[in-house]
Every structure is written in structure tokens, then in C-alpha cells.
Coordinates of C-alpha atoms and ligand atoms in Angstrom, one line a residue:
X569 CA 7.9 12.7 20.7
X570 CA 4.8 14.3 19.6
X571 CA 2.2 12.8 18.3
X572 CA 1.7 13.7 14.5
X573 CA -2.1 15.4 14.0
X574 CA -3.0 13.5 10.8
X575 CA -5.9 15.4 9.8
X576 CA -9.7 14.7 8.8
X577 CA -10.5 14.9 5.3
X578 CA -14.6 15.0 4.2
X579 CA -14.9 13.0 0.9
X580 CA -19.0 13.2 1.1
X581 CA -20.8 15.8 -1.2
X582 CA -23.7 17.2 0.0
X583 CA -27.1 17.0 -1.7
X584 CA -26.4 13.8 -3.6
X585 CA -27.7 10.5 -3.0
X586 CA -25.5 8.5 -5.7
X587 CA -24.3 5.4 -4.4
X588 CA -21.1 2.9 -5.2
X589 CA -19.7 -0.2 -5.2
X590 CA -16.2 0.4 -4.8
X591 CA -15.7 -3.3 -4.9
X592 CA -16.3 -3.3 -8.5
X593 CA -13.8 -2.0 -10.9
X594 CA -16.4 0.0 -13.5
X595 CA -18.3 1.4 -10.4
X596 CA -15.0 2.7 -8.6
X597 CA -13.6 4.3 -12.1
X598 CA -17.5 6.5 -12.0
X599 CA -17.1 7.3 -8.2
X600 CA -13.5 8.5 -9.0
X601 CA -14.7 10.7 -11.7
X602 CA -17.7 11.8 -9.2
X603 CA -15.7 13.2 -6.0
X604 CA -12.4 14.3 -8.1
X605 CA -12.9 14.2 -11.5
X606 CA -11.6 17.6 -11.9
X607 CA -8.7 16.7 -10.0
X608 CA -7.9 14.0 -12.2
X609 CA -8.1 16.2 -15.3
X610 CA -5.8 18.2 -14.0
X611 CA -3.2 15.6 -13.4
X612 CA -3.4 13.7 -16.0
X613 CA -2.8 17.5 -18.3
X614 CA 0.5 17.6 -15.6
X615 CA 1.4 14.4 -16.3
X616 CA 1.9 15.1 -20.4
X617 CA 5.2 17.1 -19.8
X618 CA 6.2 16.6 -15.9
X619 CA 6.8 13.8 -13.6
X620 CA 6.8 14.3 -9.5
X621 CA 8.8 11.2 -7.1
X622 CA 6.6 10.5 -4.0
X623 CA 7.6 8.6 -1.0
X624 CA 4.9 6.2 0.2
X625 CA 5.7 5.8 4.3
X626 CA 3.3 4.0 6.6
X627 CA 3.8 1.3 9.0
X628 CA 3.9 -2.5 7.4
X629 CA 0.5 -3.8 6.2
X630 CA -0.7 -0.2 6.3
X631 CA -1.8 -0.5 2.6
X632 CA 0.8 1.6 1.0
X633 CA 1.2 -0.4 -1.9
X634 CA -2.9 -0.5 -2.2
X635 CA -3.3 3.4 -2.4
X636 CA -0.2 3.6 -4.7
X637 CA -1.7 0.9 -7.5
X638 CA -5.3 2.9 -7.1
X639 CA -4.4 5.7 -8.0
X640 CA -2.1 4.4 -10.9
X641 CA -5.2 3.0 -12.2
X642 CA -7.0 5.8 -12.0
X643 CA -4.5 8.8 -13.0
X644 CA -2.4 7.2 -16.0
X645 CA -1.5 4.0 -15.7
X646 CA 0.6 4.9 -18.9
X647 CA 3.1 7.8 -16.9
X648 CA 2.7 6.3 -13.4
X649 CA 5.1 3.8 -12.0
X650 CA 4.5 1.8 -8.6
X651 CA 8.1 1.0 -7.0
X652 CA 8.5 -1.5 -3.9
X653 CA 12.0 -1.8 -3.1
X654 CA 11.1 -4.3 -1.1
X655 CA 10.1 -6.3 -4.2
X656 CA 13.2 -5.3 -5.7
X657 CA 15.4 -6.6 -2.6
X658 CA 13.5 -10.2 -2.6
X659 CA 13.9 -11.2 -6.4
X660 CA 17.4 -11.1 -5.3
X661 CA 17.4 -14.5 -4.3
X662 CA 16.6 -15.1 -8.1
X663 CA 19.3 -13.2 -9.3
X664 CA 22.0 -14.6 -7.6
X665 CA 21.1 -18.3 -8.3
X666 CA 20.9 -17.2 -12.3
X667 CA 24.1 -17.3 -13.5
X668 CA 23.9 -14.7 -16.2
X669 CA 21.5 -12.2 -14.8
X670 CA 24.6 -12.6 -11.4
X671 CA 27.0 -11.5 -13.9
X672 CA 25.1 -8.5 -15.4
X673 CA 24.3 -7.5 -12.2
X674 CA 28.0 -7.7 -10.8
X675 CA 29.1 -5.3 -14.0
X676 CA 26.6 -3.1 -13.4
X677 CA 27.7 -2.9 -10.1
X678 CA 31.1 -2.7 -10.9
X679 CA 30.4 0.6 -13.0
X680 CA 28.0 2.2 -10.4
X681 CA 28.2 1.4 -6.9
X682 CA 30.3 3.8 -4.2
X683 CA 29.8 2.9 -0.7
X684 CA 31.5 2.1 2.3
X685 CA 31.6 -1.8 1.7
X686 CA 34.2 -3.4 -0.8
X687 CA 32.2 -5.1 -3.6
X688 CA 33.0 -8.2 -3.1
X689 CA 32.0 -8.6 0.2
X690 CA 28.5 -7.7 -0.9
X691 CA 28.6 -10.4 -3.3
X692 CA 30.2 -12.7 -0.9
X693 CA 27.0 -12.3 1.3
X694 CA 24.3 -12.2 -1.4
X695 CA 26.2 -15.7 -2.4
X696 CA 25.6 -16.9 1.0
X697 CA 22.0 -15.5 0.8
X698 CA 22.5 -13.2 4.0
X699 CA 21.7 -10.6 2.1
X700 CA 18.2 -9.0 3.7
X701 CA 20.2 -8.3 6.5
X702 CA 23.4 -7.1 5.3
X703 CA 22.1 -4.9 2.0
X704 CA 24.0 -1.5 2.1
X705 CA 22.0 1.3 1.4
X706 CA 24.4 2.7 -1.1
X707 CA 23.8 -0.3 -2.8
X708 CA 20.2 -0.2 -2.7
X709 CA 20.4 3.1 -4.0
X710 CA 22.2 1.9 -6.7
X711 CA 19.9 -1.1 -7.7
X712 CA 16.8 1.3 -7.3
X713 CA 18.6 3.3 -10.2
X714 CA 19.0 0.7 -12.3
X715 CA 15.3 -0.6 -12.4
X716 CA 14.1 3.2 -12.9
X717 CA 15.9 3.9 -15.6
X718 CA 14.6 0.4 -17.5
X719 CA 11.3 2.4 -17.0
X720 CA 12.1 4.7 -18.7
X721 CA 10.7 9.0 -17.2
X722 CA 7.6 8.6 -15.4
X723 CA 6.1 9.6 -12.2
X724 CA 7.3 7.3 -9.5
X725 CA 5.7 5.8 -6.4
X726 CA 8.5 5.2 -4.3
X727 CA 7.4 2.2 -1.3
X728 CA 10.0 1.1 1.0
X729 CA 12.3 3.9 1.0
X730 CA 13.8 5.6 3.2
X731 CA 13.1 1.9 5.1
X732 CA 15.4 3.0 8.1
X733 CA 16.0 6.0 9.5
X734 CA 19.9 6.3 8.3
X735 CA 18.5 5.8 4.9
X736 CA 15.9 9.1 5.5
X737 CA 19.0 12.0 4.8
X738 CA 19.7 9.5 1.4
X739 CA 15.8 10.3 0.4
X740 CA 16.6 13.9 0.7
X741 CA 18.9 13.9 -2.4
X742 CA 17.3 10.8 -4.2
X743 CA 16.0 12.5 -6.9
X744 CA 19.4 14.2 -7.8
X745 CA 20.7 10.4 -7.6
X746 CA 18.5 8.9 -10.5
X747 CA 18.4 12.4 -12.5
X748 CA 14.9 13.9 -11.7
X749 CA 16.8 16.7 -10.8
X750 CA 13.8 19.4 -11.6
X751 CA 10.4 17.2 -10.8
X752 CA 8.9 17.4 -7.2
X753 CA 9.3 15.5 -4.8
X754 CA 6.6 15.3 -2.2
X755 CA 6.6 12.7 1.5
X756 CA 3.2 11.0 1.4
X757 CA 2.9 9.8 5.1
X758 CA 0.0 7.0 5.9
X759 CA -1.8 6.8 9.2
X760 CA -3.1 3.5 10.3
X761 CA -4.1 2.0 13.7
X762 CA -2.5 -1.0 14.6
X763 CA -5.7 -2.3 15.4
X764 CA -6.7 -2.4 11.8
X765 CA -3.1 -3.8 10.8
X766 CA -3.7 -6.7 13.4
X767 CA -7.1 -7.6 12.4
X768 CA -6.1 -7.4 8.3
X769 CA -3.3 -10.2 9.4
X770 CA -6.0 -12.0 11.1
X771 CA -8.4 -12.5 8.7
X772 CA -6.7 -12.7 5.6
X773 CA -6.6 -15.5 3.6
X774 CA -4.9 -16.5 0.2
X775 CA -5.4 -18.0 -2.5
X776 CA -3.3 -21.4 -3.1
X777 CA -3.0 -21.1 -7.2
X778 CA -3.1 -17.2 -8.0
X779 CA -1.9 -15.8 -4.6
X780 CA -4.9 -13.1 -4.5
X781 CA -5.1 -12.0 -0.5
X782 CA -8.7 -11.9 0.5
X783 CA -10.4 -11.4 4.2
X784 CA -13.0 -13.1 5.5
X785 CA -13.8 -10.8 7.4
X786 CA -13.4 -7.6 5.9
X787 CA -13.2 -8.5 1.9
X788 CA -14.5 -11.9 1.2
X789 CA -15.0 -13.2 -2.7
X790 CA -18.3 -13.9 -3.9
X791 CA -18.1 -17.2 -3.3
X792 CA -18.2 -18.3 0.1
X793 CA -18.2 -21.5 1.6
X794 CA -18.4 -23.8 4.8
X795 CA -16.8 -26.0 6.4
X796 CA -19.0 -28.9 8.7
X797 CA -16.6 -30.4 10.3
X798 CA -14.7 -27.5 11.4
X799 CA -17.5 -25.1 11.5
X800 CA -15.6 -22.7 9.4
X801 CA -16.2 -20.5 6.3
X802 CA -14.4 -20.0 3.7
X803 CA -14.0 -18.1 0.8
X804 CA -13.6 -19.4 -2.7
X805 CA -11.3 -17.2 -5.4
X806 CA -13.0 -15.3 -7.8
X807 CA -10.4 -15.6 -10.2
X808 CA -12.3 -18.2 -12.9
X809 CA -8.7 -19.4 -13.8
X810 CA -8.5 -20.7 -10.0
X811 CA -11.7 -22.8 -11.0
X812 CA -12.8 -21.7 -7.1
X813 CA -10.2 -23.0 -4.7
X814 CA -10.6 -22.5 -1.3
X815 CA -8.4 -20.0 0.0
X816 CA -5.9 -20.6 3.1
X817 CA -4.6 -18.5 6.1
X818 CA -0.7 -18.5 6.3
X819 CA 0.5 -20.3 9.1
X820 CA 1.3 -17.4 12.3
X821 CA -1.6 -14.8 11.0
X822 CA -3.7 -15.9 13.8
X823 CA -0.6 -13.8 15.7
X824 CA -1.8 -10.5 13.9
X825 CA 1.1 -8.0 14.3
X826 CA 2.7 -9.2 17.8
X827 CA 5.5 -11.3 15.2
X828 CA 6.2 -7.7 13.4
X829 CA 5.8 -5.4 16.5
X830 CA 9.3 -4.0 16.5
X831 CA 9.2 -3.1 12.9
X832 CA 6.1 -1.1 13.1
X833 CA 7.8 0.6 16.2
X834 CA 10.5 1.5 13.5
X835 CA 8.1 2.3 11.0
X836 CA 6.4 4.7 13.7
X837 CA 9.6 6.2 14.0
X838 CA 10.3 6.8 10.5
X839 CA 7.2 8.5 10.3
X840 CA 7.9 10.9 13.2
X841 CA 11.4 11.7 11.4
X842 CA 10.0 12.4 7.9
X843 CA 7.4 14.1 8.9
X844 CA 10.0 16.5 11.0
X845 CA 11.8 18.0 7.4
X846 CA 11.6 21.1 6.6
X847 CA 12.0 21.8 2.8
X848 CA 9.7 19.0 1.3
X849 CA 5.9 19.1 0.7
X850 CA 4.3 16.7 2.6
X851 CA 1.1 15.0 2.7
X852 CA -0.7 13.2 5.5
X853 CA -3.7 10.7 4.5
X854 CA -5.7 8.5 7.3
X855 CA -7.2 5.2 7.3
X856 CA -9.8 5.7 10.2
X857 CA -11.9 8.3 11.5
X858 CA -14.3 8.9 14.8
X859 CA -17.5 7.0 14.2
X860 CA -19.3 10.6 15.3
X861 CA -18.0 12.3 12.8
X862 CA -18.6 10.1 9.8
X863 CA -22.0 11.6 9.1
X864 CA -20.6 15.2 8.4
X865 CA -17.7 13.5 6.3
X866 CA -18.2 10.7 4.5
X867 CA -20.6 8.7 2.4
X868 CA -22.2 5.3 4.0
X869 CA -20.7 3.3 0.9
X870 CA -17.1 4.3 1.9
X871 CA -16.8 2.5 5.6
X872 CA -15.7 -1.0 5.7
X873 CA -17.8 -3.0 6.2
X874 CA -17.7 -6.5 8.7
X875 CA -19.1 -9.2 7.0
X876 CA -20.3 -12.4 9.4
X877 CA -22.0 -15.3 8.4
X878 CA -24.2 -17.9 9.8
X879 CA -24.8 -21.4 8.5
X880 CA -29.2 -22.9 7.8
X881 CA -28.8 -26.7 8.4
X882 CA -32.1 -27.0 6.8
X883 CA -31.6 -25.1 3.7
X884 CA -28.1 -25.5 3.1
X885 CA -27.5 -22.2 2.8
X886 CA -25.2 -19.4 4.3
X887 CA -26.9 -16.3 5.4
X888 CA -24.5 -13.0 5.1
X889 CA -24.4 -9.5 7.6
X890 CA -22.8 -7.0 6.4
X891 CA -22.4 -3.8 9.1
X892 CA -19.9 -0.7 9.4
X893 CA -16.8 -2.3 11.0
X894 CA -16.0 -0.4 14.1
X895 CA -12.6 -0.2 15.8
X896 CA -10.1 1.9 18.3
X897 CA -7.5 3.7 16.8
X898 CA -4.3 4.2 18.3
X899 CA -5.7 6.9 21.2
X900 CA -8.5 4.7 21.9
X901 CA -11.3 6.2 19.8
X902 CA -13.9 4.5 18.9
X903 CA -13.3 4.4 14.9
X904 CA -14.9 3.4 10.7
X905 CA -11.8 2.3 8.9
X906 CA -12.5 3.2 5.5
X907 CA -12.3 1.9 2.1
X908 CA -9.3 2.5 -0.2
X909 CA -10.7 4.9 -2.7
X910 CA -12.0 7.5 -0.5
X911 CA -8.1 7.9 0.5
X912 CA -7.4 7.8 -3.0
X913 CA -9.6 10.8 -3.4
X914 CA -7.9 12.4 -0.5
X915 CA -4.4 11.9 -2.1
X916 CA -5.7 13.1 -5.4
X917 CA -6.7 16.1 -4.2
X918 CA -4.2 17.1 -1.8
X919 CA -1.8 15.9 -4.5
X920 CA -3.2 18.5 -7.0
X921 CA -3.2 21.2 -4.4
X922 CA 0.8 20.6 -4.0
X923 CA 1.4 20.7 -7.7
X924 CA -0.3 24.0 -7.6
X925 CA -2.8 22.7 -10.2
Ligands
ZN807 ZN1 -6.9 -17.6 -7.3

């Protein structure tokens, strides 16, 4: 199969030396408004009368979910909804244990579900909690349905669907299914080396009481910490309700992606499918670019950064480096992975140029 060509996009302006953090909330809200305020102007006048259903597809870990909530916050956080099927499929487990919110669900499914498996059978399996495996995609289409329409018309982020590739001729007609039969409906397609995936399951770490994911590595808190006896440092969560607890790595992150290797080969090939339709607009963003061309297209600020540390014995302190973060992509070139919001800005823009705005 060939390879899909996922295009460079410049983000840097020339003849401007403004600088951001795009760490900080306030400071990522001005450099939006900086590289695509005009853009966002536009949307946001879209977004008064129309909606438009995109399809977030990139491999697992490859941020989807990231992009999707940035640019919620940043558009109209009001008209924009972020969907993750996946999210939908797990709180499941909840349901079925409830006995009420069981028993809505099985009437609602009564009234809407037509699919190749008898109803009961489905509820058989979610009883005996076999149900990740055995979830029909009729029936997913079905749930999907009813959580949009508690949400009332808005522009959807779709993450997580089409999830397989029999599900891909389904997305084709989704919008038809939960009555956005007018809106566009565009294929956002996310390009991420698995080196980048592997070393973000690495270094994460989490935080025990608010579950905020952190990397030591590549996004540590403000707070960081270490560890004598194990000669380790650590990060401690910024959120002041977590009073600074020391975040933890999951157990089988130190494997990376080897545990989830065959789904990103699916994801890869879900990607290849999509992006093989004829008939819907699609839109191609990447994570990484060649380190010789990062002068001519973006701005310093927007690289990740590596962060290391080193530990003074004498003055009890931790010293922090902080350099561009350099990494092969998936043909072996020698790459800057960069920061969420310049992607954002790509999105936004390509977005706006699909809309015909
Ligand atoms: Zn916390």
C-alpha cells in the first residue's frame, strides 16, 4: 500500500519575534489569536447557524483526543462537542451493574437498535461483561445516537469511529444516521511516529488522586522531585487539590507500544482506507517534522522540548535542561515533534479552508 504523503504545514510568521508559553493556558489563548485569529473569527461566525461532524483517526496515543479538546477550547466550547466512543463503550461496565440506568438502556434499545444480533444476546454478553469484545457496530451506532442527541445540535468531534475497518462504510452514512443530514462532514487523519507513541507511554506518569497524565520527560509539572534511594525524579501534581502527590508510572509503560503493536497496525490500516474515499473532504495534520526544515517553518517555542535533570548533593537542589527533543519518524528521519497548538493552528486553518470560509 502506499504510503500516505502527510504534508508540511509552516505555522511561523516571518518578521516577528513574539514568543509563548504554550504551557500556560492565558499564553496559548494569545498565540491562538496571533497565528489564526482570523481563522477563528470565521468559525466561530460559522458556528452561529451550522454544525460540521469530523472524524478524528490516528493511531492509539497519537493525541487525538488532545487536538480535539484544544480546539474546543479555543473555537466555542459552547457549539463544540468532543465524542470518544471509546469512553462511551467503557462506562458500560457502569451501566450494566446499575439496575435502572440497565433498564433504560434495554428500552431504548428495544425501540432503536436493527442489527444482525438478536437483543438479547447482546444483553446476555454485556451481563457477563464480555462485551468490549463482542459490541456490534449497529449497536454502537445506536448508543452513539443516543448520547448525541442528549447534547443537543452542535459540531461534533467524533474519536473512535470508524474503529475497524468494517465499521469505515458505516461512517460514510453516519451523519444521515443521527440526523445531520445537511452539515459537512470532513475525515481529519493524524500522523504520528510510533517513536513518539512509544516514548509518550514511556515517560508518562499519573497522578494517584486526580488522574492528570504527566511526562517526565516531555511535560513534567512544576514541581519536581527526587528520589535518593532510587535515584529517580519525580514529578509532583500541580493540581493544589492533590496537595502535591507524587505521580506514578502504570505498571507495563516501561513496554512503550510493543503490548499495543497490533492495534496500531490496524489503526495504520484504517488510516490507509479512510484516506482512500472519494467523496469526503479530508484533512491530513502531522505531529513531526525534519529537524532541517524547522527553521523555514516553525517558531523555536513550538518544538517539544526534552527536559533532563540532574541532582546537587551539596545544595539540595535539582538542576533542569530543557533542549528540542529530537526523534526518527517512521522513514527514519531525523525529526522535532511538536507541541499541540501549532497542530491546532494547522487544523484551524485547513478547517476554515474546507468550509470555504
Ligand atoms: Zn492530581
Amino acid at each position: 500500500m502506499k504510503k500516505i504523503d502527510f504534508p508540511l504545514f509552516k505555522t511561523k510568521i516571518e518578521g516577528t519575534n513574539r514568543k509563548f508559553d504554550l504551557t500556560d493556558f492565558n499564553e496559548r489563548q494569545e498565540y491562538f489569536q496571533f497565528k489564526a485569529g482570523t481563522e477563528i473569527k470565521k468559525l466561530r461566525r460559522y458556528l452561529e447557524k451550522n454544525t460540521f461532524i469530523i472524524y478524528l483517526l490516528g493511531k492509539k496515543n497519537s493525541g487525538k483526543g488532545t487536538y480535539a479538546k484544544m480546539f474546543r477550547e479555543v473555537v466555542d466550547p459552547q457549539k463544540i462537542e468532543h465524542f470518544s466512543v471509546g469512553d462511551m463503550v467503557r462506562s458500560f461496565d457502569a451501566i450494566v451493574k446499575d439496575r435502572s440506568r440497565k433498564k433504560e438502556l434495554i428500552n431504548f434499545l428495544e425501540e432503536s437498535y436493527r442489527g444482525h444480533l438478536p437483543l438479547s444476546q447482546i444483553i446476555k454478553s454485556m451481563e457477563e461483561r464480555s462485551i468490549k469484545s463482542l459490541l456490534p457496530t449497529e449497536l454502537v451506532l445506536a448508543l452513539i445516537k443516543k448520547e448525541i442527541a442528549k447534547k443537543g445540535c452542535k459540531a461534533l468531534f467524533i474519536d473512535g469511529f470508524p474503529r475497524d475497518l468494517d465499521q469505515v462504510s458505516y461512517s460514510l452514512f453516519f451523519r444521515d444516521l443521527i440526523g445531520y443530514r445537511d452539515d459537512p462532514d470532513i475525515f481529519v487523519l493524524i500522523d504520528v511516529p510510533e517513536n513518539v507513541i512509544d516514548e509518550r507511554i514511556k515517560c508518562r506518569v499519573v497522578c494517584p488522586l486526580c488522574q492528570t497524565s504527566r511526562s517526565v520527560k516531555l511535560l513534567p509539572t512544576k514541581k519536581i522531585g527526587y528520589d535518593k534511594t532510587k535515584k529517580e525524579f519525580y514529578l509532583l501534581c500541580d493540581n493544589p487539590d492533590c496537595r502535591g502527590a507524587r505521580m506514578k508510572r502504570k505498571e507495563g509503560d516501561e513496554l512503550g507500544i510493543e503490548p499495543i503493536r497490533a492495534r496500531l497496525e490496524k489503526d495504520n490500516e484504517l488510516l490507509q482506507k479512510t484516506f482512500s474515499l472519494y467523496g469526503i473532504p479530508k484533512i491530513l495534520l502531522r505531529n513531526c517534522l525534519p529537524v532541517e526544515k524547522a527553521v523555514e517553518l516553525v517558531d523555536d517555542y513550538e518544538i517539544t522540548p526534552e527536559y533532563n535533570y540532574s541532582w546537587d548533593e551539596k545544595t539540595k537542589k535539582i538542576a533542569i535542561f530543557k533542549k528540542p527533543w529530537k526523534v526518527y519518524d517512521d522513514s527514519g528521519v531525523c525529526s522535532y515533534s511538536l507541541m499541540p497548538p501549532p497542530v491546532v493552528v494547522s487544523l484551524i486553518k485547513q478547517l476554515t479552508d474546507v468550509l470555504n470560509l
